[in-house]
PDB file of C-alpha atoms in Angstrom:
ATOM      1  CA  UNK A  15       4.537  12.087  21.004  1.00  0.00           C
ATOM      2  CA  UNK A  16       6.945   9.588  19.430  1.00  0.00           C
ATOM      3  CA  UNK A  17       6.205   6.827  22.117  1.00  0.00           C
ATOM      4  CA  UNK A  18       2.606   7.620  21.561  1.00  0.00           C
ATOM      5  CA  UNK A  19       2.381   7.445  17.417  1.00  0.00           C
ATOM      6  CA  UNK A  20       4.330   3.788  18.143  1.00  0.00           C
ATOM      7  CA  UNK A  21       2.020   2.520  20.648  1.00  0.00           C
ATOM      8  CA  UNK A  22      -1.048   3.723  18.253  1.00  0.00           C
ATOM      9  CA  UNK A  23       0.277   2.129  15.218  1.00  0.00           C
ATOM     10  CA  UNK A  24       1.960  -0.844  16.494  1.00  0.00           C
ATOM     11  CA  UNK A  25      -1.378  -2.956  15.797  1.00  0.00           C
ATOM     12  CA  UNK A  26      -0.583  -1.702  12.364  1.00  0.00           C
ATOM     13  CA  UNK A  27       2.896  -4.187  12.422  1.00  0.00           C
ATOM     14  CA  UNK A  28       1.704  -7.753  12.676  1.00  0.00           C
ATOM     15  CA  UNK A  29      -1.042  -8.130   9.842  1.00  0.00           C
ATOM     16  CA  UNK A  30      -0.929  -5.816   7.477  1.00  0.00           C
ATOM     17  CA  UNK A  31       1.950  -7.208   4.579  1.00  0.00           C
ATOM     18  CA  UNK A  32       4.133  -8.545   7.256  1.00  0.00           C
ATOM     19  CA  UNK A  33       6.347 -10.322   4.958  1.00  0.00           C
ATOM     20  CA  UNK A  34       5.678 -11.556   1.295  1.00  0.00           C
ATOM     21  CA  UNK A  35       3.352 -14.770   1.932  1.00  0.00           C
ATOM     22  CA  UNK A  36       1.226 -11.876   3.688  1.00  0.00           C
ATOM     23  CA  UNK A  37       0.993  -9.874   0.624  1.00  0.00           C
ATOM     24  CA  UNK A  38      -0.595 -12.996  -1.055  1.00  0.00           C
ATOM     25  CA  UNK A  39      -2.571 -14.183   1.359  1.00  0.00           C
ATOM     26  CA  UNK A  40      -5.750 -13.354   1.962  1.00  0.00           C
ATOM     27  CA  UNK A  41      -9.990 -13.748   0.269  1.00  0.00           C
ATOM     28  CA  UNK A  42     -12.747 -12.787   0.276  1.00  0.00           C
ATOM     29  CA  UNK A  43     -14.817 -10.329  -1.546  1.00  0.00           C
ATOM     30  CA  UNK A  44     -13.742  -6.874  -2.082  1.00  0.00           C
ATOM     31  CA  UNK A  45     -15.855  -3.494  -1.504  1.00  0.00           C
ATOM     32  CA  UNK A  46     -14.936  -0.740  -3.750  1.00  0.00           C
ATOM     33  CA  UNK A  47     -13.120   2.010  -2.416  1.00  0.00           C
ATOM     34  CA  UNK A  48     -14.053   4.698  -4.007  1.00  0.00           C
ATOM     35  CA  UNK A  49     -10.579   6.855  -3.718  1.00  0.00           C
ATOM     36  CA  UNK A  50     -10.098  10.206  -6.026  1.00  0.00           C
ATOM     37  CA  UNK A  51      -6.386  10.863  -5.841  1.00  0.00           C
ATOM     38  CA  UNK A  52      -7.357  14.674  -7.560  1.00  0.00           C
ATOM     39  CA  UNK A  53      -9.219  15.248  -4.232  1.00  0.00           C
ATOM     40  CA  UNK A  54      -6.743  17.263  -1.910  1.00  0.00           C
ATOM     41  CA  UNK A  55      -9.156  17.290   1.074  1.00  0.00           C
ATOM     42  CA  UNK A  56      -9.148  13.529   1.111  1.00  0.00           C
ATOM     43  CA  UNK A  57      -5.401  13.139   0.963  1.00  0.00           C
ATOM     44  CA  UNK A  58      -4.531  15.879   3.152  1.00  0.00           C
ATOM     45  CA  UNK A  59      -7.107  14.119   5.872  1.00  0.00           C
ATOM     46  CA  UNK A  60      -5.549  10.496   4.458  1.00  0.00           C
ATOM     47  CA  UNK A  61      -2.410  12.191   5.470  1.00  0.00           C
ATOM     48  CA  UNK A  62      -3.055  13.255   9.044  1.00  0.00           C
ATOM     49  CA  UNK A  63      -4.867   9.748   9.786  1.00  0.00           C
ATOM     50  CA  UNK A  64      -1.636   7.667   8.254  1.00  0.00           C
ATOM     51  CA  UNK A  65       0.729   9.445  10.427  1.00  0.00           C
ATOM     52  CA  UNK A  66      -1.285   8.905  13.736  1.00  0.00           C
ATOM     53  CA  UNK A  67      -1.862   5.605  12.782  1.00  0.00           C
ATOM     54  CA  UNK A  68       0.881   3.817  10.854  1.00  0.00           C
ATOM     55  CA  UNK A  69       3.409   6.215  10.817  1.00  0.00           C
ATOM     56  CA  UNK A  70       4.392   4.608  13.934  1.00  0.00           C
ATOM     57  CA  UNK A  71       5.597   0.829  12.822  1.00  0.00           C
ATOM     58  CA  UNK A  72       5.219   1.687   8.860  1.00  0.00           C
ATOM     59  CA  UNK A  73       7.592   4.316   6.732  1.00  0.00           C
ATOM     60  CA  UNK A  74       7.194   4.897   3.226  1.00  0.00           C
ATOM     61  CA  UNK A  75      10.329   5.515   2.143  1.00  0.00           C
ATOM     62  CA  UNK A  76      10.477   6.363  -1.512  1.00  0.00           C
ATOM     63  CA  UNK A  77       8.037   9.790  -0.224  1.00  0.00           C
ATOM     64  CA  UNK A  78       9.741  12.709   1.282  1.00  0.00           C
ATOM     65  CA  UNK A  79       7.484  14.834   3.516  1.00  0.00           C
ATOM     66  CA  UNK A  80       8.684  18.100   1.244  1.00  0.00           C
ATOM     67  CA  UNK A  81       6.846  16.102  -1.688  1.00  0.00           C
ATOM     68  CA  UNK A  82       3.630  15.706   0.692  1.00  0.00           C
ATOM     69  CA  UNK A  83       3.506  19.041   1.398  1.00  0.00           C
ATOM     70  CA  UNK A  84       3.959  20.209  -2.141  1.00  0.00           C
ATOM     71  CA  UNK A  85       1.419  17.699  -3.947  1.00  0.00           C
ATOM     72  CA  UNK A  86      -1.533  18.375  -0.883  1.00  0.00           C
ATOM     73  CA  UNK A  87      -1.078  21.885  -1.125  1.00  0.00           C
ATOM     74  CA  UNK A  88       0.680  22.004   2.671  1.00  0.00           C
ATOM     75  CA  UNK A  89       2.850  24.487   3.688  1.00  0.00           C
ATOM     76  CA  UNK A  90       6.014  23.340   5.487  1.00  0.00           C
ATOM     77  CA  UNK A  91       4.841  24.483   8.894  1.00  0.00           C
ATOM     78  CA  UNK A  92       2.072  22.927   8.620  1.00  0.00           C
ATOM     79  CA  UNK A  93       3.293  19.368   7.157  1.00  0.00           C
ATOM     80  CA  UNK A  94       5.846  19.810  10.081  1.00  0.00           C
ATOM     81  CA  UNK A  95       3.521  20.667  12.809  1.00  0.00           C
ATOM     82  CA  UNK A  96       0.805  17.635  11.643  1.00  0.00           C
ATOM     83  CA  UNK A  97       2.598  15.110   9.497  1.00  0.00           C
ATOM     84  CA  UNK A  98       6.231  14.873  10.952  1.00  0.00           C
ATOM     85  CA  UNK A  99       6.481  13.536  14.543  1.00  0.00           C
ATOM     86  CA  UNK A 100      10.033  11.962  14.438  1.00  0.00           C
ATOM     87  CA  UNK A 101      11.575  15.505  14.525  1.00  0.00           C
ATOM     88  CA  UNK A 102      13.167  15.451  11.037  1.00  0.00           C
ATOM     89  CA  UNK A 103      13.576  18.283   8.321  1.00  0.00           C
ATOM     90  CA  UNK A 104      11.333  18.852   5.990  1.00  0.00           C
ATOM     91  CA  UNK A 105      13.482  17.110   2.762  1.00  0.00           C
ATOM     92  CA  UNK A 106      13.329  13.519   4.586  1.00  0.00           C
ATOM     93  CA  UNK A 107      12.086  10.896   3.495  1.00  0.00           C
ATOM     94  CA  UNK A 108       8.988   9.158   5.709  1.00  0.00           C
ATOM     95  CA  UNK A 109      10.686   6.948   7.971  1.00  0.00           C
ATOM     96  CA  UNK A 110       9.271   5.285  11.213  1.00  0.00           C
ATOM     97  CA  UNK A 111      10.582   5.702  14.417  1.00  0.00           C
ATOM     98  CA  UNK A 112      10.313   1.645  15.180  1.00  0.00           C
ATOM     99  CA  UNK A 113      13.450   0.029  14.151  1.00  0.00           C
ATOM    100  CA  UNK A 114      13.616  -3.231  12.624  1.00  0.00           C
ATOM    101  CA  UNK A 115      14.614  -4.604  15.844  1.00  0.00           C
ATOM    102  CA  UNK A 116      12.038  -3.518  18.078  1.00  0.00           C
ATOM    103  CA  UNK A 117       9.087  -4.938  15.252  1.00  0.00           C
ATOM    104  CA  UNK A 118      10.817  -8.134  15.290  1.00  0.00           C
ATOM    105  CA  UNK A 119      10.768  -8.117  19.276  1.00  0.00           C
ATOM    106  CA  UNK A 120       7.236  -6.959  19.400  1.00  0.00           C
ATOM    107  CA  UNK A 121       5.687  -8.469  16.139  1.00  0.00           C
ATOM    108  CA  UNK A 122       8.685 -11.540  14.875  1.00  0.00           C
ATOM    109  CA  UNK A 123       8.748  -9.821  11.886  1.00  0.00           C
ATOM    110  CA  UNK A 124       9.772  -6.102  10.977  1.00  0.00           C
ATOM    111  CA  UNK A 125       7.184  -3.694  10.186  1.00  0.00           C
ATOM    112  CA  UNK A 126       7.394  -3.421   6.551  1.00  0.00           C
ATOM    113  CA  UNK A 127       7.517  -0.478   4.496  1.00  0.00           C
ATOM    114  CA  UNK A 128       4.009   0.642   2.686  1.00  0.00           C
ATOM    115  CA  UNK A 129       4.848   2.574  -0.095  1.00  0.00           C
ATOM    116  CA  UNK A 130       3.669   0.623  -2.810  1.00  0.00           C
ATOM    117  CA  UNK A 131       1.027  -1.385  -1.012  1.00  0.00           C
ATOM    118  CA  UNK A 132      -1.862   0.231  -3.073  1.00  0.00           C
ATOM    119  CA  UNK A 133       0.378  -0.893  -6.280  1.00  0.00           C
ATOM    120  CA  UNK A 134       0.635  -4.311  -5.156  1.00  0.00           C
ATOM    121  CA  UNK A 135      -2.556  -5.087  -3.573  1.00  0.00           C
ATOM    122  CA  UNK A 136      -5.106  -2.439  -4.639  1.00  0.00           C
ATOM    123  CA  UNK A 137      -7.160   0.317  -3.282  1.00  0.00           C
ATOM    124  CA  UNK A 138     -10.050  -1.878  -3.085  1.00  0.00           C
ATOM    125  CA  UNK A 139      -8.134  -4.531  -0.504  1.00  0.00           C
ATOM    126  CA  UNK A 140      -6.634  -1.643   1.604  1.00  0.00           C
ATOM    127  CA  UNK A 141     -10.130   0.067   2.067  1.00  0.00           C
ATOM    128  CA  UNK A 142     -12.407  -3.535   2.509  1.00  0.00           C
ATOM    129  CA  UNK A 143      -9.002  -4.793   4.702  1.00  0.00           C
ATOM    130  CA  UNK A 144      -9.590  -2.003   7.374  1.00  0.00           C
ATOM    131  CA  UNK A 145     -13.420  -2.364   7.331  1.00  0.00           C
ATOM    132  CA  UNK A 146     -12.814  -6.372   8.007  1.00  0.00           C
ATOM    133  CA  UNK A 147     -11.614  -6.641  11.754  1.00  0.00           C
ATOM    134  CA  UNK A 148     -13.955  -8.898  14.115  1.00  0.00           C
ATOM    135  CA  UNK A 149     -13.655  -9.979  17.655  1.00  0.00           C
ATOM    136  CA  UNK A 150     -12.601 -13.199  18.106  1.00  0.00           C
ATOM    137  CA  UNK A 151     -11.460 -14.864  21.384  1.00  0.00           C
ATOM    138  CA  UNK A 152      -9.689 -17.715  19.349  1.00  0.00           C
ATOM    139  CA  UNK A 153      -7.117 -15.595  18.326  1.00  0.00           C
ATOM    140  CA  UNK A 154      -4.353 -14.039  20.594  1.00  0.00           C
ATOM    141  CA  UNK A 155      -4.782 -10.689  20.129  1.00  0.00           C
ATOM    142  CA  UNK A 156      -8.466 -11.238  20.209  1.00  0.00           C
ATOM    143  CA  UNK A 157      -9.182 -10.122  16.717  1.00  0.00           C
ATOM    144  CA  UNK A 158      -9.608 -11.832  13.078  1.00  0.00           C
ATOM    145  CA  UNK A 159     -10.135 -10.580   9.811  1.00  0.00           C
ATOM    146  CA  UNK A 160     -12.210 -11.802   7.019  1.00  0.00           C
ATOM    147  CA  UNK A 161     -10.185 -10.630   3.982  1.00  0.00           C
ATOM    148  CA  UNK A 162      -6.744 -11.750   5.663  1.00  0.00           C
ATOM    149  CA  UNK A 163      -8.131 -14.767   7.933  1.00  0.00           C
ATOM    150  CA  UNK A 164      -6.147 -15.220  11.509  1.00  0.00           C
ATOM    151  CA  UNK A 165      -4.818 -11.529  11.043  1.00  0.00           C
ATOM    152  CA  UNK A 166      -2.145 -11.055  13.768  1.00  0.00           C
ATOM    153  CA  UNK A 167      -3.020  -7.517  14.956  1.00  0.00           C
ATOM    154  CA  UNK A 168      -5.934  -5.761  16.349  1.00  0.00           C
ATOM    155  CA  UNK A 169      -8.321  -3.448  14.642  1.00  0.00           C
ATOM    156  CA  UNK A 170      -6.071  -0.256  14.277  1.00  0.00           C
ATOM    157  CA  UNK A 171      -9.459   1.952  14.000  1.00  0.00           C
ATOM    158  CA  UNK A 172     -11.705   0.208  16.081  1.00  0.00           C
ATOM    159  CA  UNK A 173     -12.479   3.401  18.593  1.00  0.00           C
ATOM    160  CA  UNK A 174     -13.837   4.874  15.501  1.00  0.00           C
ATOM    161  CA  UNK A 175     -15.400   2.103  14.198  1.00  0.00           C
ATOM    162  CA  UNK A 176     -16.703   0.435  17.375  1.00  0.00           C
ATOM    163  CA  UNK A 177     -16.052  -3.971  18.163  1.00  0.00           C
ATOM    164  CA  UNK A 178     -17.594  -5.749  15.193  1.00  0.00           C
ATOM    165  CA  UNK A 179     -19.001  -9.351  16.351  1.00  0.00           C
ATOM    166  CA  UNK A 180     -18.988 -11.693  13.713  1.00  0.00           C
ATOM    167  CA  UNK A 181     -22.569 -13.501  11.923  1.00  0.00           C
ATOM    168  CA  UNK A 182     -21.756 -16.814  11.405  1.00  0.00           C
ATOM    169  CA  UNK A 183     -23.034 -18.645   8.543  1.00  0.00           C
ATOM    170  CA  UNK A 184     -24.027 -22.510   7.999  1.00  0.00           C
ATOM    171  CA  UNK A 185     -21.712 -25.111   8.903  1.00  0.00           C
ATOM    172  CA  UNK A 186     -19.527 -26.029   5.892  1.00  0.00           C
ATOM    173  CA  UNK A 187     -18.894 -29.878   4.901  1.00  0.00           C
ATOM    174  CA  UNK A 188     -14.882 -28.862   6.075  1.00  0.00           C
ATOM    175  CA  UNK A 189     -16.347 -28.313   9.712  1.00  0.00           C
ATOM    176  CA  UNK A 190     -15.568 -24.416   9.139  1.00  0.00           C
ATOM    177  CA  UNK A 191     -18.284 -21.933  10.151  1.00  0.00           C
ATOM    178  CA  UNK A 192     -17.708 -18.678   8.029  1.00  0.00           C
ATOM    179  CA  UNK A 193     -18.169 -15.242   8.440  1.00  0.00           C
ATOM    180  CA  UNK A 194     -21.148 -13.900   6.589  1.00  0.00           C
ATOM    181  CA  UNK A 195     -21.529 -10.341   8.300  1.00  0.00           C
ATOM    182  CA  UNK A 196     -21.162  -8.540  11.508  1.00  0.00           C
ATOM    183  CA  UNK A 197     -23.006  -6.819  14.524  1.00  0.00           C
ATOM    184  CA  UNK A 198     -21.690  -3.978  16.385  1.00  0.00           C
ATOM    185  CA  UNK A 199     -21.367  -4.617  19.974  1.00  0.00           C
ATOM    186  CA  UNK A 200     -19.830  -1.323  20.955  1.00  0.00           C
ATOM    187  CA  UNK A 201     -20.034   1.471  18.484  1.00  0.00           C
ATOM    188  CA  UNK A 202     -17.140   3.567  17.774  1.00  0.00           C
ATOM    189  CA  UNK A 203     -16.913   7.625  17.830  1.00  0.00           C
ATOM    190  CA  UNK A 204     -17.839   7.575  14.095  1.00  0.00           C
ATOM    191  CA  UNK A 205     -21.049   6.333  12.228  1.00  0.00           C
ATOM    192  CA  UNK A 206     -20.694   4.217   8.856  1.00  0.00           C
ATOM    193  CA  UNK A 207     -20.577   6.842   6.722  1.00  0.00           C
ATOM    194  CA  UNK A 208     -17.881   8.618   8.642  1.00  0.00           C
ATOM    195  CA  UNK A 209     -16.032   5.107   9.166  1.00  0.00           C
ATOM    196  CA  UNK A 210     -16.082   5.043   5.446  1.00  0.00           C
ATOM    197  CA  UNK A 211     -14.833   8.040   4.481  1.00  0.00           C
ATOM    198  CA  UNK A 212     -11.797   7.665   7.074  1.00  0.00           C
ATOM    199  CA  UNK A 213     -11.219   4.553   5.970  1.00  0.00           C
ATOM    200  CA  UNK A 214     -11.446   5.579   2.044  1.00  0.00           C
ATOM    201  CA  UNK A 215      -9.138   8.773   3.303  1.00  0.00           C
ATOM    202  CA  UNK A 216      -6.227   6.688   4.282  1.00  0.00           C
ATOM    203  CA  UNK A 217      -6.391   4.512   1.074  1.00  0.00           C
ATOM    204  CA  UNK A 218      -6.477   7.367  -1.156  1.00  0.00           C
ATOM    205  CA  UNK A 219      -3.310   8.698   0.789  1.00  0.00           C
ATOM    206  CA  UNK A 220      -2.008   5.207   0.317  1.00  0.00           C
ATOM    207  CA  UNK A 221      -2.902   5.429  -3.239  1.00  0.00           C
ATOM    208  CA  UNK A 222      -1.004   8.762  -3.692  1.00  0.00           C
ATOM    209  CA  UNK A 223       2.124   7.265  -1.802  1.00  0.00           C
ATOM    210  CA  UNK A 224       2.265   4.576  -4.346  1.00  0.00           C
ATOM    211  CA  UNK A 225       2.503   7.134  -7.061  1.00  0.00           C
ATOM    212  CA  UNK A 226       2.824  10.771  -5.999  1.00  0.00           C
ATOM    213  CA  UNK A 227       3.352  12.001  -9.609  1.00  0.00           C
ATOM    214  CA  UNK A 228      -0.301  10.716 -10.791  1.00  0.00           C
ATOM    215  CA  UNK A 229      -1.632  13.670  -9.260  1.00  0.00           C
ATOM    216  CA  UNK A 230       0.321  16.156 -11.566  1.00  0.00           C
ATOM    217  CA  UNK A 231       0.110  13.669 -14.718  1.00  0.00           C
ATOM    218  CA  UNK A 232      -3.911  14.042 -14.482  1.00  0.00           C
ATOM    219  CA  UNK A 233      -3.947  17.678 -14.023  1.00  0.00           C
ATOM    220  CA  UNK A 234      -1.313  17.462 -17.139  1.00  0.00           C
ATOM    221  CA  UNK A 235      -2.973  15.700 -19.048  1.00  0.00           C
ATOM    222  CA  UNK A 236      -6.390  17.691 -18.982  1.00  0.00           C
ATOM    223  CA  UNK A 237      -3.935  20.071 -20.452  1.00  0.00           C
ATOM    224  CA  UNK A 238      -2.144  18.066 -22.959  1.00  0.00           C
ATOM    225  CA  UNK A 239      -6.224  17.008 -24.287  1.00  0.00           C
ATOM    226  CA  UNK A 240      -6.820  20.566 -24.837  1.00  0.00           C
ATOM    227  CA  UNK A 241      -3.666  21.322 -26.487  1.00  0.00           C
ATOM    228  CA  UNK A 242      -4.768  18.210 -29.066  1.00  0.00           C
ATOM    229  CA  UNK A 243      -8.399  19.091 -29.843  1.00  0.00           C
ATOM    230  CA  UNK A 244      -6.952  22.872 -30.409  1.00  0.00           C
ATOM    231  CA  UNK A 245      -4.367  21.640 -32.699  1.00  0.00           C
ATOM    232  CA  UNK A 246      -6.782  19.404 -34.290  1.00  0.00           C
ATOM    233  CA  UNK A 247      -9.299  21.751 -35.092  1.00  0.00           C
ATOM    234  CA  UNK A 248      -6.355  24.328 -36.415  1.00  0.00           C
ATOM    235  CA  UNK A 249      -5.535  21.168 -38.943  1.00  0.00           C
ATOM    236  CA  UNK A 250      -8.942  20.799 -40.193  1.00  0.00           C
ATOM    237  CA  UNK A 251      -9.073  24.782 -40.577  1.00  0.00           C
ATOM    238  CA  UNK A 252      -5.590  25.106 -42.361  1.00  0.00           C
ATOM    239  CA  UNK A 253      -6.908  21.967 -44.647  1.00  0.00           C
ATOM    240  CA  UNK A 254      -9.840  23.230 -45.594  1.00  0.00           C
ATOM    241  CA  UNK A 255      -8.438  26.670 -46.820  1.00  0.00           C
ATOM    242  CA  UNK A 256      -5.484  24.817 -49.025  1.00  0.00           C
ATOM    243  CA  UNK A 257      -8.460  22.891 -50.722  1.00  0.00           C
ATOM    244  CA  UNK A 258     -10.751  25.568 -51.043  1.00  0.00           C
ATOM    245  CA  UNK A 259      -9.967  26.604 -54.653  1.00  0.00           C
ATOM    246  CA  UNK A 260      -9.391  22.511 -55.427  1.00  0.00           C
ATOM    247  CA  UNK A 261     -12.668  21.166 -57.229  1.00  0.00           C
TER     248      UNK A 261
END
């Protein structure tokens, strides 16, 4: 299962914020994501697609799977029957089974860790980055990427989303031809709208990773709102019967 998770999510490695120049590079405009980190449906299927996908190359390290399971609503048999492949208990932390040795063999740079990718670069990149993929023989893996131009890896999700072919636009003055849309030339086991919601799954898992408490501050805070406009209304109540008698 292991050997199968790393195979999977190896094309995960090589593009997606190999190093720190990766984190800034990058254009293009980006489509909005849509996430709701109060949904437990979407993280709990965010979940499940990030550890068949990028579990494999990618840990997130600051999350422990215990915390998963507690914030989704997962009990542990079933966060360690779906979620943990590498075999570990239930209080670790979400480590890969790739060492930093075999990325650098296979990719020249380690896999790095994505815990706080959706802090640093924003739902919105993660969800338009993973919609972006094209064919392109030019590049040696055969793939390219609009938002993050000469990508190194291959479309991670491309049996679900089928091989995009890219719609080149006008010839610039610079002799470049860019990307203005795409065709599919294959389509994948999903539609658009499924592709979408995958895609938007993952972030919003992503998102969570980046800041697993948000989910209990917002439920809190609905809470601490109520507590206020009670507490405020009791003010104007105990103010109006002190001045009652005042003229």
């Amino acid at each position: 299962m292991t050997n199968n998770l790393v195979s999977r999510a190896a094309v995960f490695a090589a593009g997606l914020l190999l190093s720190a120049s990766a984190f800034a590079a990058g254009g293009g405009s980006l489509q909005h994501a849509g996430t709701d980190v109060g949904d437990k449906a979407s993280l709990q299927r965010g979940a499940a697609l990030y550890m068949n996908y990028c579990a494999g190359c990618h840990s997130l390290k600051y999350v422990r799977y215990a915390r998963i399971g507690e914030d989704l609503g997962l009990s542990e048999e079933e966060v360690q029957g779906s979620l943990n492949f590498t075999g570990g208990k239930i209080g670790d932390h979400v480590i890969s089974p790739m060492s930093a040795e075999m990325g650098v063999a296979a990719f020249g740079k380690a896999p790095p860790d994505l815990s706080v990718i959706a802090r640093v670069r924003g739902s919105d990149w993660i969800f338009t980055y993973l919609k972006s993929f094209y064919l392109d023989e030019s590049r040696p893996v055969g793939w390219n990427n609009t938002l993050f131009a000469n990508a190194s890896m291959p479309n991670p999700l491309w049996e679900l989303q089928g091989l995009q072919q890219p719609v080149y636009g006008k010839r610039t003055a610079a002799g470049e031809m860019p990307v203005e849309g795409f065709t599919v030339s294959q389509p994948g086991t999903q539609d658009a709208a499924a592709f979408d919601q995958t895609v938007r799954d993952i972030t919003a898992f992503l998102e969570y990773a980046g800041e697993p408490a948000a989910t209990k501050r917002e439920g809190l805070g609905v809470w601490v709102i109520l507590f206020l406009a009670f507490f405020t209304m009791m003010a104007w109540l105990l103010k109006k019967e002190y001045w009652r008698d005042v003229h």
